[in-house]
């Protein structure tokens, strides 16, 4: 007996998948920005690349974190009305 593909018409499951995707993107952005900044600053021996990497990490992480928060609770994300 084979398993049938899951029908993704469930709005809760769709939100869960969106949160997972945004969380992975946040981790990649933060990790890539920090590691890229450190490596480039060591290779080129200048602080500019480290600062740029940290700016990318913080900016990207904040952007995707706001998407994660909106996916978890659409009324409590950035720009939401809150409670």
Short mmCIF file of N, CA and C in Angstrom, two decimals, residues 35-50:
data_model
loop_
_atom_site.label_atom_id
_atom_site.label_comp_id
_atom_site.label_asym_id
_atom_site.label_seq_id
_atom_site.Cartn_x
_atom_site.Cartn_y
_atom_site.Cartn_z
N UNK A 35 29.20 34.62 8.56
CA UNK A 35 30.34 33.84 8.05
C UNK A 35 30.98 34.54 6.85
N UNK A 36 30.16 35.04 5.94
CA UNK A 36 30.70 35.74 4.77
C UNK A 36 31.47 36.98 5.18
N UNK A 37 30.94 37.73 6.14
CA UNK A 37 31.64 38.92 6.60
C UNK A 37 32.97 38.60 7.26
N UNK A 38 32.99 37.56 8.09
CA UNK A 38 34.23 37.17 8.76
C UNK A 38 35.27 36.69 7.75
N UNK A 39 34.86 35.83 6.83
CA UNK A 39 35.80 35.30 5.84
C UNK A 39 36.34 36.41 4.96
N UNK A 40 35.47 37.25 4.44
CA UNK A 40 35.94 38.33 3.57
C UNK A 40 36.83 39.31 4.31
N UNK A 41 36.51 39.57 5.58
CA UNK A 41 37.36 40.50 6.33
C UNK A 41 38.73 39.89 6.61
N UNK A 42 38.78 38.58 6.80
CA UNK A 42 40.09 37.93 6.98
C UNK A 42 40.88 37.87 5.68
N UNK A 43 40.19 37.61 4.58
CA UNK A 43 40.88 37.51 3.28
C UNK A 43 41.40 38.88 2.85
N UNK A 44 40.59 39.90 2.96
CA UNK A 44 40.98 41.23 2.47
C UNK A 44 41.54 42.13 3.57
N UNK A 45 41.62 41.61 4.79
CA UNK A 45 42.17 42.32 5.96
C UNK A 45 41.64 43.75 6.10
N UNK A 46 40.33 43.87 6.03
CA UNK A 46 39.70 45.17 6.27
C UNK A 46 38.39 44.95 7.03
N UNK A 47 38.01 45.92 7.85
CA UNK A 47 36.80 45.83 8.65
C UNK A 47 35.54 46.04 7.85
N UNK A 48 35.66 46.63 6.66
CA UNK A 48 34.48 46.94 5.85
C UNK A 48 33.62 45.70 5.60
N UNK A 49 34.25 44.59 5.23
CA UNK A 49 33.51 43.39 4.87
C UNK A 49 32.82 42.77 6.08
N UNK A 50 33.46 42.87 7.24
CA UNK A 50 32.83 42.36 8.45
C UNK A 50 31.59 43.18 8.79
#
